[in-house]
Amino acid sequence: GKVFCWDYVTKTVVSSVKNAHGCTSVTAAPTTVDKDGRTFAAGFEDGVVRCYVRTNDELTLQQVMKPHTEAVSRVEYSPDGKYIATGGVDGLVFVLKCPAKDSPTSPYTPVGFVTSEDSGPIVSLSWRADSKALLYGTGNTLTEIDVSEELASVSSN
């Protein structure tokens, strides 16, 4: 699969990158992570998440991680830019700490993971506006993860 970056004004491809597997989810980093809005994360069919930075004419790979054993179904940055969460068809939700603004090429560091109670694929991820909780959904369950103290508690609804 390929990831394309388009210029909507000129209707041309600015840059693209080829990957061995198809892209299944993509999200832009908030301006708290990248003030210029050039960073995004993409999930792939093989369980890999790649973070890219767009320069004027190319996509630069910033980070690669493989949190899932099956396709990545969702990728979401927290509004404050401190975390990124990934959800997968494997029923797992991973939370990673984003690198500091002053060292964007530093690694994303794992905080923890949870398994969906019904073992179903993750179909939605949504951060609370204050970035202190993450909601994730499967076909039958909605769960909230408290990340105010790096996954200190998990509550299900």
mmCIF file with all atom_site columns, C-alpha atoms in Angstrom:
data_model
loop_
_atom_site.group_PDB
_atom_site.id
_atom_site.type_symbol
_atom_site.label_atom_id
_atom_site.label_alt_id
_atom_site.label_comp_id
_atom_site.label_asym_id
_atom_site.label_entity_id
_atom_site.label_seq_id
_atom_site.pdbx_PDB_ins_code
_atom_site.Cartn_x
_atom_site.Cartn_y
_atom_site.Cartn_z
_atom_site.occupancy
_atom_site.B_iso_or_equiv
_atom_site.pdbx_formal_charge
_atom_site.auth_seq_id
_atom_site.auth_comp_id
_atom_site.auth_asym_id
_atom_site.auth_atom_id
_atom_site.pdbx_PDB_model_num
ATOM 1   C CA . GLY A 1 1   ? 0.000   0.000  0.000  1.00 0.00 ? 1   GLY A CA 1
ATOM 2   C CA . LYS A 1 2   ? 0.976   3.616  -0.477 1.00 0.00 ? 2   LYS A CA 1
ATOM 3   C CA . VAL A 1 3   ? 0.544   6.713  1.651  1.00 0.00 ? 3   VAL A CA 1
ATOM 4   C CA . PHE A 1 4   ? 0.013   9.857  -0.446 1.00 0.00 ? 4   PHE A CA 1
ATOM 5   C CA . CYS A 1 5   ? 0.241   13.494 0.517  1.00 0.00 ? 5   CYS A CA 1
ATOM 6   C CA . TRP A 1 6   ? -1.906  15.649 -1.786 1.00 0.00 ? 6   TRP A CA 1
ATOM 7   C CA . ASP A 1 7   ? -1.918  19.351 -2.589 1.00 0.00 ? 7   ASP A CA 1
ATOM 8   C CA . TYR A 1 8   ? -5.617  20.126 -2.961 1.00 0.00 ? 8   TYR A CA 1
ATOM 9   C CA . VAL A 1 9   ? -4.996  23.498 -4.610 1.00 0.00 ? 9   VAL A CA 1
ATOM 10  C CA . THR A 1 10  ? -2.876  22.139 -7.471 1.00 0.00 ? 10  THR A CA 1
ATOM 11  C CA . LYS A 1 11  ? -4.507  18.670 -7.352 1.00 0.00 ? 11  LYS A CA 1
ATOM 12  C CA . THR A 1 12  ? -1.112  16.958 -7.416 1.00 0.00 ? 12  THR A CA 1
ATOM 13  C CA . VAL A 1 13  ? 0.725   14.458 -5.281 1.00 0.00 ? 13  VAL A CA 1
ATOM 14  C CA . VAL A 1 14  ? 3.320   16.262 -3.167 1.00 0.00 ? 14  VAL A CA 1
ATOM 15  C CA . SER A 1 15  ? 4.916   13.068 -1.899 1.00 0.00 ? 15  SER A CA 1
ATOM 16  C CA . SER A 1 16  ? 4.215   9.391  -1.347 1.00 0.00 ? 16  SER A CA 1
ATOM 17  C CA . VAL A 1 17  ? 5.757   6.419  0.361  1.00 0.00 ? 17  VAL A CA 1
ATOM 18  C CA . LYS A 1 18  ? 5.271   2.742  -0.433 1.00 0.00 ? 18  LYS A CA 1
ATOM 19  C CA . ASN A 1 19  ? 4.712   0.194  2.325  1.00 0.00 ? 19  ASN A CA 1
ATOM 20  C CA . ALA A 1 20  ? 4.445   -3.583 2.176  1.00 0.00 ? 20  ALA A CA 1
ATOM 21  C CA . HIS A 1 21  ? 0.934   -3.495 3.707  1.00 0.00 ? 21  HIS A CA 1
ATOM 22  C CA . GLY A 1 22  ? -2.131  -1.312 3.265  1.00 0.00 ? 22  GLY A CA 1
ATOM 23  C CA . CYS A 1 23  ? -2.895  1.676  5.463  1.00 0.00 ? 23  CYS A CA 1
ATOM 24  C CA . THR A 1 24  ? -5.945  1.113  7.697  1.00 0.00 ? 24  THR A CA 1
ATOM 25  C CA . SER A 1 25  ? -6.036  4.254  9.872  1.00 0.00 ? 25  SER A CA 1
ATOM 26  C CA . VAL A 1 26  ? -4.461  7.696  9.874  1.00 0.00 ? 26  VAL A CA 1
ATOM 27  C CA . THR A 1 27  ? -4.525  10.722 12.175 1.00 0.00 ? 27  THR A CA 1
ATOM 28  C CA . ALA A 1 28  ? -2.827  14.106 12.211 1.00 0.00 ? 28  ALA A CA 1
ATOM 29  C CA . ALA A 1 29  ? -0.797  15.093 15.249 1.00 0.00 ? 29  ALA A CA 1
ATOM 30  C CA . PRO A 1 30  ? -2.241  18.029 17.166 1.00 0.00 ? 30  PRO A CA 1
ATOM 31  C CA . THR A 1 31  ? -0.416  21.352 17.104 1.00 0.00 ? 31  THR A CA 1
ATOM 32  C CA . THR A 1 32  ? 0.797   20.566 20.635 1.00 0.00 ? 32  THR A CA 1
ATOM 33  C CA . VAL A 1 33  ? 2.983   17.912 18.976 1.00 0.00 ? 33  VAL A CA 1
ATOM 34  C CA . ASP A 1 34  ? 3.786   19.737 15.735 1.00 0.00 ? 34  ASP A CA 1
ATOM 35  C CA . LYS A 1 35  ? 2.958   23.453 15.506 1.00 0.00 ? 35  LYS A CA 1
ATOM 36  C CA . ASP A 1 36  ? 3.290   23.331 11.702 1.00 0.00 ? 36  ASP A CA 1
ATOM 37  C CA . GLY A 1 37  ? 0.801   20.483 11.279 1.00 0.00 ? 37  GLY A CA 1
ATOM 38  C CA . ARG A 1 38  ? 3.150   18.265 9.310  1.00 0.00 ? 38  ARG A CA 1
ATOM 39  C CA . THR A 1 39  ? 3.215   15.161 11.536 1.00 0.00 ? 39  THR A CA 1
ATOM 40  C CA . PHE A 1 40  ? 0.799   12.249 11.254 1.00 0.00 ? 40  PHE A CA 1
ATOM 41  C CA . ALA A 1 41  ? 0.560   8.623  12.324 1.00 0.00 ? 41  ALA A CA 1
ATOM 42  C CA . ALA A 1 42  ? -0.694  5.778  10.153 1.00 0.00 ? 42  ALA A CA 1
ATOM 43  C CA . GLY A 1 43  ? -1.733  2.257  11.145 1.00 0.00 ? 43  GLY A CA 1
ATOM 44  C CA . PHE A 1 44  ? -1.318  -0.678 8.800  1.00 0.00 ? 44  PHE A CA 1
ATOM 45  C CA . GLU A 1 45  ? -2.754  -4.135 8.072  1.00 0.00 ? 45  GLU A CA 1
ATOM 46  C CA . ASP A 1 46  ? 0.249   -5.874 9.641  1.00 0.00 ? 46  ASP A CA 1
ATOM 47  C CA . GLY A 1 47  ? -0.192  -4.227 13.081 1.00 0.00 ? 47  GLY A CA 1
ATOM 48  C CA . VAL A 1 48  ? 2.507   -1.603 12.498 1.00 0.00 ? 48  VAL A CA 1
ATOM 49  C CA . VAL A 1 49  ? 2.155   2.120  13.249 1.00 0.00 ? 49  VAL A CA 1
ATOM 50  C CA . ARG A 1 50  ? 4.386   4.548  11.377 1.00 0.00 ? 50  ARG A CA 1
ATOM 51  C CA . CYS A 1 51  ? 4.794   8.214  12.257 1.00 0.00 ? 51  CYS A CA 1
ATOM 52  C CA . TYR A 1 52  ? 5.718   10.543 9.402  1.00 0.00 ? 52  TYR A CA 1
ATOM 53  C CA . VAL A 1 53  ? 6.724   14.179 9.052  1.00 0.00 ? 53  VAL A CA 1
ATOM 54  C CA . ARG A 1 54  ? 5.963   15.916 5.766  1.00 0.00 ? 54  ARG A CA 1
ATOM 55  C CA . THR A 1 55  ? 8.659   18.202 4.464  1.00 0.00 ? 55  THR A CA 1
ATOM 56  C CA . ASN A 1 56  ? 8.194   20.320 1.341  1.00 0.00 ? 56  ASN A CA 1
ATOM 57  C CA . ASP A 1 57  ? 8.514   17.434 -1.070 1.00 0.00 ? 57  ASP A CA 1
ATOM 58  C CA . GLU A 1 58  ? 8.794   14.174 0.881  1.00 0.00 ? 58  GLU A CA 1
ATOM 59  C CA . LEU A 1 59  ? 7.502   12.109 3.772  1.00 0.00 ? 59  LEU A CA 1
ATOM 60  C CA . THR A 1 60  ? 10.164  11.360 6.373  1.00 0.00 ? 60  THR A CA 1
ATOM 61  C CA . LEU A 1 61  ? 9.671   8.319  8.566  1.00 0.00 ? 61  LEU A CA 1
ATOM 62  C CA . GLN A 1 62  ? 10.012  9.450  12.178 1.00 0.00 ? 62  GLN A CA 1
ATOM 63  C CA . GLN A 1 63  ? 9.121   6.262  14.086 1.00 0.00 ? 63  GLN A CA 1
ATOM 64  C CA . VAL A 1 64  ? 7.974   2.671  13.540 1.00 0.00 ? 64  VAL A CA 1
ATOM 65  C CA . MET A 1 65  ? 6.340   0.504  16.181 1.00 0.00 ? 65  MET A CA 1
ATOM 66  C CA . LYS A 1 66  ? 4.422   -2.775 16.079 1.00 0.00 ? 66  LYS A CA 1
ATOM 67  C CA . PRO A 1 67  ? 1.909   -2.801 18.915 1.00 0.00 ? 67  PRO A CA 1
ATOM 68  C CA . HIS A 1 68  ? -0.612  -5.174 17.305 1.00 0.00 ? 68  HIS A CA 1
ATOM 69  C CA . THR A 1 69  ? -0.688  -8.727 15.990 1.00 0.00 ? 69  THR A CA 1
ATOM 70  C CA . GLU A 1 70  ? -3.462  -7.877 13.525 1.00 0.00 ? 70  GLU A CA 1
ATOM 71  C CA . ALA A 1 71  ? -4.516  -4.770 11.588 1.00 0.00 ? 71  ALA A CA 1
ATOM 72  C CA . VAL A 1 72  ? -4.502  -1.401 13.326 1.00 0.00 ? 72  VAL A CA 1
ATOM 73  C CA . SER A 1 73  ? -8.095  -0.143 13.300 1.00 0.00 ? 73  SER A CA 1
ATOM 74  C CA . ARG A 1 74  ? -7.631  3.235  15.057 1.00 0.00 ? 74  ARG A CA 1
ATOM 75  C CA . VAL A 1 75  ? -4.852  5.708  15.868 1.00 0.00 ? 75  VAL A CA 1
ATOM 76  C CA . GLU A 1 76  ? -5.474  8.865  17.938 1.00 0.00 ? 76  GLU A CA 1
ATOM 77  C CA . TYR A 1 77  ? -3.240  11.500 19.527 1.00 0.00 ? 77  TYR A CA 1
ATOM 78  C CA . SER A 1 78  ? -4.398  12.968 22.833 1.00 0.00 ? 78  SER A CA 1
ATOM 79  C CA . PRO A 1 79  ? -5.428  16.642 22.531 1.00 0.00 ? 79  PRO A CA 1
ATOM 80  C CA . ASP A 1 80  ? -2.484  17.734 24.709 1.00 0.00 ? 80  ASP A CA 1
ATOM 81  C CA . GLY A 1 81  ? -0.074  15.745 22.497 1.00 0.00 ? 81  GLY A CA 1
ATOM 82  C CA . LYS A 1 82  ? 1.387   13.734 25.381 1.00 0.00 ? 82  LYS A CA 1
ATOM 83  C CA . TYR A 1 83  ? 0.021   10.377 24.251 1.00 0.00 ? 83  TYR A CA 1
ATOM 84  C CA . ILE A 1 84  ? -0.892  8.384  21.197 1.00 0.00 ? 84  ILE A CA 1
ATOM 85  C CA . ALA A 1 85  ? -3.333  5.485  21.417 1.00 0.00 ? 85  ALA A CA 1
ATOM 86  C CA . THR A 1 86  ? -3.732  2.646  18.959 1.00 0.00 ? 86  THR A CA 1
ATOM 87  C CA . GLY A 1 87  ? -6.563  0.152  18.684 1.00 0.00 ? 87  GLY A CA 1
ATOM 88  C CA . GLY A 1 88  ? -6.460  -3.066 16.756 1.00 0.00 ? 88  GLY A CA 1
ATOM 89  C CA . VAL A 1 89  ? -8.516  -5.844 15.273 1.00 0.00 ? 89  VAL A CA 1
ATOM 90  C CA . ASP A 1 90  ? -6.732  -7.992 17.897 1.00 0.00 ? 90  ASP A CA 1
ATOM 91  C CA . GLY A 1 91  ? -8.844  -6.283 20.611 1.00 0.00 ? 91  GLY A CA 1
ATOM 92  C CA . LEU A 1 92  ? -5.905  -4.441 22.167 1.00 0.00 ? 92  LEU A CA 1
ATOM 93  C CA . VAL A 1 93  ? -5.518  -0.755 22.969 1.00 0.00 ? 93  VAL A CA 1
ATOM 94  C CA . PHE A 1 94  ? -1.968  0.528  23.383 1.00 0.00 ? 94  PHE A CA 1
ATOM 95  C CA . VAL A 1 95  ? -1.035  3.883  24.891 1.00 0.00 ? 95  VAL A CA 1
ATOM 96  C CA . LEU A 1 96  ? 2.380   5.368  24.207 1.00 0.00 ? 96  LEU A CA 1
ATOM 97  C CA . LYS A 1 97  ? 3.961   8.590  25.449 1.00 0.00 ? 97  LYS A CA 1
ATOM 98  C CA . CYS A 1 98  ? 4.890   10.956 22.619 1.00 0.00 ? 98  CYS A CA 1
ATOM 99  C CA . PRO A 1 99  ? 8.374   12.458 22.418 1.00 0.00 ? 99  PRO A CA 1
ATOM 100 C CA . ALA A 1 100 ? 8.907   15.911 23.871 1.00 0.00 ? 100 ALA A CA 1
ATOM 101 C CA . LYS A 1 101 ? 8.333   18.848 21.518 1.00 0.00 ? 101 LYS A CA 1
ATOM 102 C CA . ASP A 1 102 ? 12.003  19.798 21.610 1.00 0.00 ? 102 ASP A CA 1
ATOM 103 C CA . SER A 1 103 ? 13.091  16.271 20.536 1.00 0.00 ? 103 SER A CA 1
ATOM 104 C CA . PRO A 1 104 ? 10.461  15.040 18.047 1.00 0.00 ? 104 PRO A CA 1
ATOM 105 C CA . THR A 1 105 ? 12.654  12.227 16.716 1.00 0.00 ? 105 THR A CA 1
ATOM 106 C CA . SER A 1 106 ? 12.983  10.633 20.160 1.00 0.00 ? 106 SER A CA 1
ATOM 107 C CA . PRO A 1 107 ? 11.125  7.335  20.569 1.00 0.00 ? 107 PRO A CA 1
ATOM 108 C CA . TYR A 1 108 ? 7.494   6.999  21.531 1.00 0.00 ? 108 TYR A CA 1
ATOM 109 C CA . THR A 1 109 ? 7.620   5.103  24.839 1.00 0.00 ? 109 THR A CA 1
ATOM 110 C CA . PRO A 1 110 ? 5.063   2.446  25.823 1.00 0.00 ? 110 PRO A CA 1
ATOM 111 C CA . VAL A 1 111 ? 2.865   3.317  28.797 1.00 0.00 ? 111 VAL A CA 1
ATOM 112 C CA . GLY A 1 112 ? 0.671   0.228  28.781 1.00 0.00 ? 112 GLY A CA 1
ATOM 113 C CA . PHE A 1 113 ? -2.075  -1.699 27.080 1.00 0.00 ? 113 PHE A CA 1
ATOM 114 C CA . VAL A 1 114 ? -5.475  -3.179 27.801 1.00 0.00 ? 114 VAL A CA 1
ATOM 115 C CA . THR A 1 115 ? -7.456  -5.970 26.193 1.00 0.00 ? 115 THR A CA 1
ATOM 116 C CA . SER A 1 116 ? -11.092 -5.396 25.322 1.00 0.00 ? 116 SER A CA 1
ATOM 117 C CA . GLU A 1 117 ? -13.367 -7.285 27.704 1.00 0.00 ? 117 GLU A CA 1
ATOM 118 C CA . ASP A 1 118 ? -15.301 -8.977 24.916 1.00 0.00 ? 118 ASP A CA 1
ATOM 119 C CA . SER A 1 119 ? -12.133 -9.645 22.843 1.00 0.00 ? 119 SER A CA 1
ATOM 120 C CA . GLY A 1 120 ? -13.751 -7.836 19.931 1.00 0.00 ? 120 GLY A CA 1
ATOM 121 C CA . PRO A 1 121 ? -11.897 -5.559 17.538 1.00 0.00 ? 121 PRO A CA 1
ATOM 122 C CA . ILE A 1 122 ? -11.476 -1.939 18.561 1.00 0.00 ? 122 ILE A CA 1
ATOM 123 C CA . VAL A 1 123 ? -13.876 0.116  16.429 1.00 0.00 ? 123 VAL A CA 1
ATOM 124 C CA . SER A 1 124 ? -13.497 3.543  18.034 1.00 0.00 ? 124 SER A CA 1
ATOM 125 C CA . LEU A 1 125 ? -11.045 5.597  20.100 1.00 0.00 ? 125 LEU A CA 1
ATOM 126 C CA . SER A 1 126 ? -11.747 9.035  21.529 1.00 0.00 ? 126 SER A CA 1
ATOM 127 C CA . TRP A 1 127 ? -9.745  11.135 23.973 1.00 0.00 ? 127 TRP A CA 1
ATOM 128 C CA . ARG A 1 128 ? -11.487 13.272 26.557 1.00 0.00 ? 128 ARG A CA 1
ATOM 129 C CA . ALA A 1 129 ? -10.821 16.988 25.896 1.00 0.00 ? 129 ALA A CA 1
ATOM 130 C CA . ASP A 1 130 ? -8.534  17.234 28.955 1.00 0.00 ? 130 ASP A CA 1
ATOM 131 C CA . SER A 1 131 ? -6.465  14.219 27.727 1.00 0.00 ? 131 SER A CA 1
ATOM 132 C CA . LYS A 1 132 ? -6.885  12.453 31.069 1.00 0.00 ? 132 LYS A CA 1
ATOM 133 C CA . ALA A 1 133 ? -9.086  9.636  29.792 1.00 0.00 ? 133 ALA A CA 1
ATOM 134 C CA . LEU A 1 134 ? -9.446  7.567  26.652 1.00 0.00 ? 134 LEU A CA 1
ATOM 135 C CA . LEU A 1 135 ? -12.690 5.953  25.547 1.00 0.00 ? 135 LEU A CA 1
ATOM 136 C CA . TYR A 1 136 ? -12.572 2.917  23.306 1.00 0.00 ? 136 TYR A CA 1
ATOM 137 C CA . GLY A 1 137 ? -15.341 0.868  21.841 1.00 0.00 ? 137 GLY A CA 1
ATOM 138 C CA . THR A 1 138 ? -15.853 -2.601 20.463 1.00 0.00 ? 138 THR A CA 1
ATOM 139 C CA . GLY A 1 139 ? -19.073 -3.843 18.951 1.00 0.00 ? 139 GLY A CA 1
ATOM 140 C CA . ASN A 1 140 ? -20.603 -4.396 22.409 1.00 0.00 ? 140 ASN A CA 1
ATOM 141 C CA . THR A 1 141 ? -18.569 -2.507 25.004 1.00 0.00 ? 141 THR A CA 1
ATOM 142 C CA . LEU A 1 142 ? -17.519 1.062  25.757 1.00 0.00 ? 142 LEU A CA 1
ATOM 143 C CA . THR A 1 143 ? -14.577 1.397  28.151 1.00 0.00 ? 143 THR A CA 1
ATOM 144 C CA . GLU A 1 144 ? -12.839 4.392  29.690 1.00 0.00 ? 144 GLU A CA 1
ATOM 145 C CA . ILE A 1 145 ? -9.125  4.310  30.536 1.00 0.00 ? 145 ILE A CA 1
ATOM 146 C CA . ASP A 1 146 ? -7.846  6.812  33.091 1.00 0.00 ? 146 ASP A CA 1
ATOM 147 C CA . VAL A 1 147 ? -4.446  8.023  31.884 1.00 0.00 ? 147 VAL A CA 1
ATOM 148 C CA . SER A 1 148 ? -4.133  10.870 34.355 1.00 0.00 ? 148 SER A CA 1
ATOM 149 C CA . GLU A 1 149 ? -1.450  8.790  36.081 1.00 0.00 ? 149 GLU A CA 1
ATOM 150 C CA . GLU A 1 150 ? -0.306  6.677  33.112 1.00 0.00 ? 150 GLU A CA 1
ATOM 151 C CA . LEU A 1 151 ? -2.987  3.968  33.131 1.00 0.00 ? 151 LEU A CA 1
ATOM 152 C CA . ALA A 1 152 ? -3.412  3.987  36.903 1.00 0.00 ? 152 ALA A CA 1
ATOM 153 C CA . SER A 1 153 ? -6.972  2.659  36.617 1.00 0.00 ? 153 SER A CA 1
ATOM 154 C CA . VAL A 1 154 ? -9.349  1.222  34.088 1.00 0.00 ? 154 VAL A CA 1
ATOM 155 C CA . SER A 1 155 ? -13.130 1.385  34.358 1.00 0.00 ? 155 SER A CA 1
ATOM 156 C CA . SER A 1 156 ? -15.684 -0.264 32.065 1.00 0.00 ? 156 SER A CA 1
ATOM 157 C CA . ASN A 1 157 ? -19.212 0.829  31.221 1.00 0.00 ? 157 ASN A CA 1
#
